[in-house]
mmCIF file of C-alpha atoms and ligand atoms in Angstrom:
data_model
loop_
_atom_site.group_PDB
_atom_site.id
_atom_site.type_symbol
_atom_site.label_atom_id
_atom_site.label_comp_id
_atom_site.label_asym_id
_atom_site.label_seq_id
_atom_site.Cartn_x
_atom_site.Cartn_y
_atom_site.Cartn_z
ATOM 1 C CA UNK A 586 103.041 4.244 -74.749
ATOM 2 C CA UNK A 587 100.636 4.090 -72.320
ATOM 3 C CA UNK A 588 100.450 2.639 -68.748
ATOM 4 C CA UNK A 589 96.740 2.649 -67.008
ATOM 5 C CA UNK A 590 96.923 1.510 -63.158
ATOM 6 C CA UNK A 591 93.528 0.705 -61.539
ATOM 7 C CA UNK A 592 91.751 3.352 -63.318
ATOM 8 C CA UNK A 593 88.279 3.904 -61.416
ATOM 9 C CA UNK A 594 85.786 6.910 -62.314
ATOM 10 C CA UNK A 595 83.015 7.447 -59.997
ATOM 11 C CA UNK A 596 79.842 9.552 -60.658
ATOM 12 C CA UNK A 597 77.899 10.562 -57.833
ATOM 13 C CA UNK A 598 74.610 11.670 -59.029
ATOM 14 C CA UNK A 599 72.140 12.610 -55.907
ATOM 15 C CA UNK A 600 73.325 10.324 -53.359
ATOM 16 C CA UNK A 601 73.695 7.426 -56.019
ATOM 17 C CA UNK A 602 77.409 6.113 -57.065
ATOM 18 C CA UNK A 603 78.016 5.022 -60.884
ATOM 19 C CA UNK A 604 81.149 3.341 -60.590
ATOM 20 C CA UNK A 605 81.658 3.599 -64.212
ATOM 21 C CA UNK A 606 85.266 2.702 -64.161
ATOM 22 C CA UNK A 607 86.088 0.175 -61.459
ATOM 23 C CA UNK A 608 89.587 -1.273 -61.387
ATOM 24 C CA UNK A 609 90.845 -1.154 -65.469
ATOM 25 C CA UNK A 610 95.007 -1.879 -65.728
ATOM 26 C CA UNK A 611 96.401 -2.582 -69.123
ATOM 27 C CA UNK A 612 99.330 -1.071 -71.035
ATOM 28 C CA UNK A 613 98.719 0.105 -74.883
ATOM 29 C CA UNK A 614 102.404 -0.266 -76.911
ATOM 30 C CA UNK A 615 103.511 2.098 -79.083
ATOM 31 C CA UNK A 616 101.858 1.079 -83.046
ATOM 32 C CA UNK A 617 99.404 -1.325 -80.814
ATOM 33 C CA UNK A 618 95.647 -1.406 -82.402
ATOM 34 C CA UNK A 619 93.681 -2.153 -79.359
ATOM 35 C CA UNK A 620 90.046 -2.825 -80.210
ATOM 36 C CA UNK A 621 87.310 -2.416 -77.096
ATOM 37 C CA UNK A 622 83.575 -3.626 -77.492
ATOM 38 C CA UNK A 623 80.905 -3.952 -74.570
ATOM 39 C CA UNK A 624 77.788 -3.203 -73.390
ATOM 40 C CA UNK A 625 76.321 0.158 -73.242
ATOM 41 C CA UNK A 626 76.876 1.877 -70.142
ATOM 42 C CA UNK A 627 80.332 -0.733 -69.825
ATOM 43 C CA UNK A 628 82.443 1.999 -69.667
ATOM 44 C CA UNK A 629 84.005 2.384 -73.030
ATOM 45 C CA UNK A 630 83.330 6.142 -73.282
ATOM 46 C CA UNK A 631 84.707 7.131 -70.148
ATOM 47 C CA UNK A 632 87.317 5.370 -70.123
ATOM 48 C CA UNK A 633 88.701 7.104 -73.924
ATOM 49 C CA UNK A 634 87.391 10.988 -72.168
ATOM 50 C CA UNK A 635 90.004 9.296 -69.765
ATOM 51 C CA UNK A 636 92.863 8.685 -72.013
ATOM 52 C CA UNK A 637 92.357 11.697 -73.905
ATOM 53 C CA UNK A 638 92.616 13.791 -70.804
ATOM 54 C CA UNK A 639 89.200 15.251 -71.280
ATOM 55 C CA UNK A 640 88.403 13.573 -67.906
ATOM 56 C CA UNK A 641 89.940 12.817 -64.494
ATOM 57 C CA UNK A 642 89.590 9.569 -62.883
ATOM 58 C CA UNK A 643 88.987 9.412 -59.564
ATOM 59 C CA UNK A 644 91.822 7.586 -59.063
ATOM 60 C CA UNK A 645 94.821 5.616 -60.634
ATOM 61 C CA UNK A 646 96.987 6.238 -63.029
ATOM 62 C CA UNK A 647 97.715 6.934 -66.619
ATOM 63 C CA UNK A 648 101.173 6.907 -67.833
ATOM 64 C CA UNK A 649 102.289 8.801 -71.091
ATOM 65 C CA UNK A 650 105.330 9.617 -72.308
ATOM 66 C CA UNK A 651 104.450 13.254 -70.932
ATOM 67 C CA UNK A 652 103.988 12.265 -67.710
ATOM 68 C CA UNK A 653 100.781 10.929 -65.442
ATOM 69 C CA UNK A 654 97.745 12.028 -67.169
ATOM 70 C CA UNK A 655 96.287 12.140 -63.712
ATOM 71 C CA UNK A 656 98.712 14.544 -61.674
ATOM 72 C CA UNK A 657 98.213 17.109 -64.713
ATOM 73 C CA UNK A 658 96.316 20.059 -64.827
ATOM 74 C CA UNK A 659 93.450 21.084 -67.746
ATOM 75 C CA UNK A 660 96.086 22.964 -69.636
ATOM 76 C CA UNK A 661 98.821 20.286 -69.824
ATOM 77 C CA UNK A 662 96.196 18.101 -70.473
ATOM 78 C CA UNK A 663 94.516 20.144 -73.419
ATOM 79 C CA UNK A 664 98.391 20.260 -74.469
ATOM 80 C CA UNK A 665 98.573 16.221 -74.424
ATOM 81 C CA UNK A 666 95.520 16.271 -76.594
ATOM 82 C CA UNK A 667 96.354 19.313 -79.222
ATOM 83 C CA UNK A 668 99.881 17.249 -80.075
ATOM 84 C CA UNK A 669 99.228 13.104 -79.327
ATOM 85 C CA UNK A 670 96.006 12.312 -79.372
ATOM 86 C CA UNK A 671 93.155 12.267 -82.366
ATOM 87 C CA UNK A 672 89.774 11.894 -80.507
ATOM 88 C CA UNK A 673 86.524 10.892 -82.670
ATOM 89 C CA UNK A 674 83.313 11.071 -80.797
ATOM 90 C CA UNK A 675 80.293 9.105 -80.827
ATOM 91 C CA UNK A 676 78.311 11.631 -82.264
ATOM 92 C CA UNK A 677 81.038 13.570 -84.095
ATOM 93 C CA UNK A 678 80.636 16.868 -82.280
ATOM 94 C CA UNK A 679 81.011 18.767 -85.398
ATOM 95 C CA UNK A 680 80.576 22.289 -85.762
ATOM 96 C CA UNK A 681 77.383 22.964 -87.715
ATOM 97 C CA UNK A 682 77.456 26.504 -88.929
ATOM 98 C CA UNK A 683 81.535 25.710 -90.022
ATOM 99 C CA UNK A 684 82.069 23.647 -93.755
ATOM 100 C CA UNK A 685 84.204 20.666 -93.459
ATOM 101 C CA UNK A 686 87.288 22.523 -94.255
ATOM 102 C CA UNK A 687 86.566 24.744 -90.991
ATOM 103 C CA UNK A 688 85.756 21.993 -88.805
ATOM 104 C CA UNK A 689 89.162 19.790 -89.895
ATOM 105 C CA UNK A 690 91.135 23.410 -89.434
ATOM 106 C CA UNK A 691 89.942 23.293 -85.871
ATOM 107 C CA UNK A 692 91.725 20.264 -85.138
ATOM 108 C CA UNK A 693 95.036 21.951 -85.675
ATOM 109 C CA UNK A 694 94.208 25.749 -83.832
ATOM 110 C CA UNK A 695 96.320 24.739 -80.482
ATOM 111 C CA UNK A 696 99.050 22.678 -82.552
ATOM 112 C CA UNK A 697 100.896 25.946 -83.372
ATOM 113 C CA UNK A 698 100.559 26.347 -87.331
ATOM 114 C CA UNK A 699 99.825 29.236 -89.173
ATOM 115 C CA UNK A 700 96.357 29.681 -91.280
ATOM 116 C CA UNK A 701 97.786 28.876 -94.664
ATOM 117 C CA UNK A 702 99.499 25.827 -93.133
ATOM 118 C CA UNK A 703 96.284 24.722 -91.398
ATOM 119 C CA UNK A 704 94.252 25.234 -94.280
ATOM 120 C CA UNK A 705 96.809 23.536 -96.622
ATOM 121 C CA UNK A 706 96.815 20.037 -94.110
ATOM 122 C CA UNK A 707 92.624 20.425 -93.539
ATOM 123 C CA UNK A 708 92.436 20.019 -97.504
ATOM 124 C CA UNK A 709 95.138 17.352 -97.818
ATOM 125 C CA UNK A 710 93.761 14.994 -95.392
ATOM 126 C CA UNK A 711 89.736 15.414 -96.108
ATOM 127 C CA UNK A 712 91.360 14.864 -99.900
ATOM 128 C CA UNK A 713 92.816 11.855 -98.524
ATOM 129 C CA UNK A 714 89.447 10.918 -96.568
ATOM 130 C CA UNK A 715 88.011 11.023 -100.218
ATOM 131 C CA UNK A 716 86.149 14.456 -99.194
ATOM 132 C CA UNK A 717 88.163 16.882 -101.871
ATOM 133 C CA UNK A 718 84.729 18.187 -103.350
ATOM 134 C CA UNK A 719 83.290 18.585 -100.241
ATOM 135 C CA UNK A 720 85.396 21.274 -98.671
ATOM 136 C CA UNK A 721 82.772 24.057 -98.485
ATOM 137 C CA UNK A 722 79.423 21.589 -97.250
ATOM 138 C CA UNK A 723 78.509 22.246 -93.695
ATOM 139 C CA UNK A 724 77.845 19.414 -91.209
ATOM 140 C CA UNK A 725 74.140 19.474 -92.500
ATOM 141 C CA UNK A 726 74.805 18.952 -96.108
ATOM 142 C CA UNK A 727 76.904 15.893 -95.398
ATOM 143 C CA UNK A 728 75.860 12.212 -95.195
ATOM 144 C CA UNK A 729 76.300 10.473 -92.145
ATOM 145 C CA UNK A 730 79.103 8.493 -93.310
ATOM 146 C CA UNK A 731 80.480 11.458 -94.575
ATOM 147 C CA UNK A 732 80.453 13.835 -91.703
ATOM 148 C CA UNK A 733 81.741 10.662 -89.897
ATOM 149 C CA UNK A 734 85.001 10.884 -92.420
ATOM 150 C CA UNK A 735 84.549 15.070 -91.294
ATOM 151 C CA UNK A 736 85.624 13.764 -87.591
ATOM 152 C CA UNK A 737 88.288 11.854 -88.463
ATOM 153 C CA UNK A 738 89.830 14.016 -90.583
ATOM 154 C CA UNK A 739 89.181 16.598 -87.735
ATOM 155 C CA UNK A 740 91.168 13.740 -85.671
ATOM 156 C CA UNK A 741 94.185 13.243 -88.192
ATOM 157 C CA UNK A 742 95.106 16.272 -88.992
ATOM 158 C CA UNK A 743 97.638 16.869 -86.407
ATOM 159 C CA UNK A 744 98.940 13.752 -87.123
ATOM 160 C CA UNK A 745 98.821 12.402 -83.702
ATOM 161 C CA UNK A 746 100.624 9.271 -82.208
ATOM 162 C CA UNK A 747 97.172 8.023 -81.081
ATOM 163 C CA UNK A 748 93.992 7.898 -82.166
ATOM 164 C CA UNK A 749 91.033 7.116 -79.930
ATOM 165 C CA UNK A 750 87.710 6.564 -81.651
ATOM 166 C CA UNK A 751 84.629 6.152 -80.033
ATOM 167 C CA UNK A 752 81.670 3.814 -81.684
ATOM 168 C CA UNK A 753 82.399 6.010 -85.096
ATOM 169 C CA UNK A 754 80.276 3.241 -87.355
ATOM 170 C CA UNK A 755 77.187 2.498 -84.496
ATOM 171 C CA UNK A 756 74.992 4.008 -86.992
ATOM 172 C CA UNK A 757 76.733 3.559 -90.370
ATOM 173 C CA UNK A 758 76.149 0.756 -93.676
ATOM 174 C CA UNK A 759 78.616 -1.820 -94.103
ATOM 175 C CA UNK A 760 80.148 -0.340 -97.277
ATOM 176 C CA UNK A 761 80.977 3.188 -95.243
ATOM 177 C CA UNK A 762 82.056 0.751 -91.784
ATOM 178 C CA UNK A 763 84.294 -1.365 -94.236
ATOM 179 C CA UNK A 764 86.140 1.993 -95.777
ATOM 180 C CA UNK A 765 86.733 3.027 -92.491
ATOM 181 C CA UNK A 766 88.257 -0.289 -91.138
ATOM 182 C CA UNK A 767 90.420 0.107 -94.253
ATOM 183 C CA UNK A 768 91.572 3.561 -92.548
ATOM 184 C CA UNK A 769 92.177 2.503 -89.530
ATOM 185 C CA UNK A 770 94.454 -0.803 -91.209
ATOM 186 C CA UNK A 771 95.929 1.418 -93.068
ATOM 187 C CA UNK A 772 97.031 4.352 -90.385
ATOM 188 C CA UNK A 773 97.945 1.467 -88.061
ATOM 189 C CA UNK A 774 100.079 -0.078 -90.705
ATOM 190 C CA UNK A 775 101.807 3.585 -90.861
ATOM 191 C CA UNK A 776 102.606 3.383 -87.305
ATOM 192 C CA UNK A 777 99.618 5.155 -85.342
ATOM 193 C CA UNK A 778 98.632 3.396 -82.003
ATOM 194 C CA UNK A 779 95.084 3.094 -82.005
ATOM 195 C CA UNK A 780 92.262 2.750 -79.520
ATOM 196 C CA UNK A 781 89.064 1.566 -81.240
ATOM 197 C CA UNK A 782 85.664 1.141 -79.551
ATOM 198 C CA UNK A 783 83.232 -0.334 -81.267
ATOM 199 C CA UNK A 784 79.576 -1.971 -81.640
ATOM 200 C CA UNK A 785 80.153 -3.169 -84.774
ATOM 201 C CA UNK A 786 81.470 -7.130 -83.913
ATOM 202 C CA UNK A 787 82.914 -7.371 -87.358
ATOM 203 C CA UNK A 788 84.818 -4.762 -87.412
ATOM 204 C CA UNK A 789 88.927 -4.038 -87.029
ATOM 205 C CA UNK A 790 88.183 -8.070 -84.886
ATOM 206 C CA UNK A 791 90.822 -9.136 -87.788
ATOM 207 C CA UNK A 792 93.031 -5.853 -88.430
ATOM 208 C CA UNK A 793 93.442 -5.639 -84.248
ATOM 209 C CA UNK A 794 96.592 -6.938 -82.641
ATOM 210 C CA UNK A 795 94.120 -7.177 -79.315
ATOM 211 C CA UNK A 796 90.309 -7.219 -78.109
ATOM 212 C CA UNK A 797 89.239 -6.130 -75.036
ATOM 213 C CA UNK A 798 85.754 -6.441 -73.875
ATOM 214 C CA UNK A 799 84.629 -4.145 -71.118
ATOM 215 C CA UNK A 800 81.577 -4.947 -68.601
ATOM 216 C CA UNK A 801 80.355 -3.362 -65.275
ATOM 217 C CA UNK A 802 83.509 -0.916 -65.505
ATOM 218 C CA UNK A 803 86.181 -3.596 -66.133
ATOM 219 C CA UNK A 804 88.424 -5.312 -68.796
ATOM 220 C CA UNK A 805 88.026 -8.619 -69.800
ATOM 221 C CA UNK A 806 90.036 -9.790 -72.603
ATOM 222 C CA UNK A 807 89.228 -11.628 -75.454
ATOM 223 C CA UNK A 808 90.842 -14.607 -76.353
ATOM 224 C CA UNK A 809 92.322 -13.907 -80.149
HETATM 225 P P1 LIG B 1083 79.652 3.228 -72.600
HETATM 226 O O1 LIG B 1083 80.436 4.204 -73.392
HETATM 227 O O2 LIG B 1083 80.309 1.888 -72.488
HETATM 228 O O3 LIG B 1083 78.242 3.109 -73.082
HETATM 229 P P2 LIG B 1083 79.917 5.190 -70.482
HETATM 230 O O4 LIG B 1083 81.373 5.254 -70.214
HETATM 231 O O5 LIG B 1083 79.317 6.269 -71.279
HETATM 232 O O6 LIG B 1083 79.551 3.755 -71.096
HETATM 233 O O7 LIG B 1083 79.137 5.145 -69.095
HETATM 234 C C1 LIG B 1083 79.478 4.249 -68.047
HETATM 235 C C2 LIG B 1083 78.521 4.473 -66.881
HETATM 236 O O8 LIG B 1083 78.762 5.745 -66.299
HETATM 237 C C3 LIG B 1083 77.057 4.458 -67.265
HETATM 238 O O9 LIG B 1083 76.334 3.845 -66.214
HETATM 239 C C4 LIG B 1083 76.701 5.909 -67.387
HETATM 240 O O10 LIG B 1083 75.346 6.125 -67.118
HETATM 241 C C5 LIG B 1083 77.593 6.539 -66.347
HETATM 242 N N1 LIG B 1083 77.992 7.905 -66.718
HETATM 243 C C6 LIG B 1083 78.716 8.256 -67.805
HETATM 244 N N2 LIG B 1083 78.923 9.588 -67.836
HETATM 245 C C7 LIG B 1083 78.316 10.081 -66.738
HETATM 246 C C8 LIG B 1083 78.179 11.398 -66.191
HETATM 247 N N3 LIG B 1083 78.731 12.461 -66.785
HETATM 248 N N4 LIG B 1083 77.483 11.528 -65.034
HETATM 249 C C9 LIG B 1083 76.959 10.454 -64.429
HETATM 250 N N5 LIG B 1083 77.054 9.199 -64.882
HETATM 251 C C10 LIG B 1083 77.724 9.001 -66.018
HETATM 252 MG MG1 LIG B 1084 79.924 5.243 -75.103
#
């Protein structure tokens, strides 16, 4: 599904180098739950902007069934994201003045379906998220586990063959952390490849089928 080949990201921030990626190879299989922790500042987030095709590495090589991520250009890129890849963000990156319903609609504007369509799946899935009576709340009138559960619908909604999630429960309690470890069992269990980074040592360590640690821009792995 995916084949990463001594992926290294260097920032160069006044005359200083942050070689926040430096060296990572591993392939991801198709219906593989691959679960990442580490240290702040490991790596983690780049290395998802990375797979997601948000970001460019400064070299190696990423190998989807499109093609290498790499050697593609922002719009093929954007492309690989609107129809693979479900991205949740650390800090959701929800759009505040837009109600849920809006926000999960987004998630589908470069997939190609019509309003009523993208309405119709933007209500199913936050249903499905447990969010059917809060359609209509903006970002601001939502818990945090709950705009949390707005991001991954936002994510899902396309249906995508992978899902990359980015320290979703850092700041959440155990009973909205557990729920969505159920999701992620659950969507996994369905088929969906998924990339998980996480704080939280507890969770997905059982549901994974791997666990990666990252550190200083690398991959260590974890002995199961
Ligand atoms: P993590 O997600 O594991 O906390 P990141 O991938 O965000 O780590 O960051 C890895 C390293 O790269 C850190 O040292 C961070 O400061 C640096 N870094 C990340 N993004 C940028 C950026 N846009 N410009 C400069 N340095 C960055
Ligand atoms: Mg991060």
């Amino acid at each position: 599904m995916l084949r990463i080949r001594d992926l290294r990201r260097v920032y160069r921030i006044g005359g200083q180098e942050v070689r926040a990626l430096d060296g990572v190879s591993l392939e991801i299989r198709e219906g593989e739950y691959l679960r990442i922790v580490g240290a702040s500042g490991s790596g983690k987030s780049t290395l998802l902007n990375l797979l997601g095709g948000i970001d460019r590495p400064t070299s190696g090589g990423i190998i989807t069934p499109i093609g290498d991520l790499t050697l593609l250009g922002r719009h093929e890129r954007s492309r690989w994201r609107a129809l693979h890849v479900g991205m949740v963000f650390q800090t959701f990156n929800l759009i505040p003045h837009r109600t849920a319903l809006q926000n999960v609609e987004l998630g589908l504007l470069f997939a190609g379906f019509e309003r009523a369509e993208r309405l119709r799946r933007a209500r199913e899935t936050l249903t499905g998220l447990g969010l059917g009576d809060r359609l209509d709340h903006r970002p601001s009138a939502l818990s945090g586990g709950e705009q949390q559960r707005v991001a991954l619908a936002r994510a899902l909604v396309k249906r995508p063959r992978i899902l990359l999630a980015d320290e979703l429960t850092g700041n959440l309690d155990e009973e909205n952390s557990a729920s969505i470890a159920r999701t992620f069992a659950d969507l996994n269990r369905q088929g969906m490849t998924i990339v998980l980074v996480t704080h939280d040592h507890a969770l997905a360590a059982a549901d994974a089928d791997r666990s990666a640690r990252m550190s200083y821009g690398r991959i260590v792995w974890e002995s199961a």
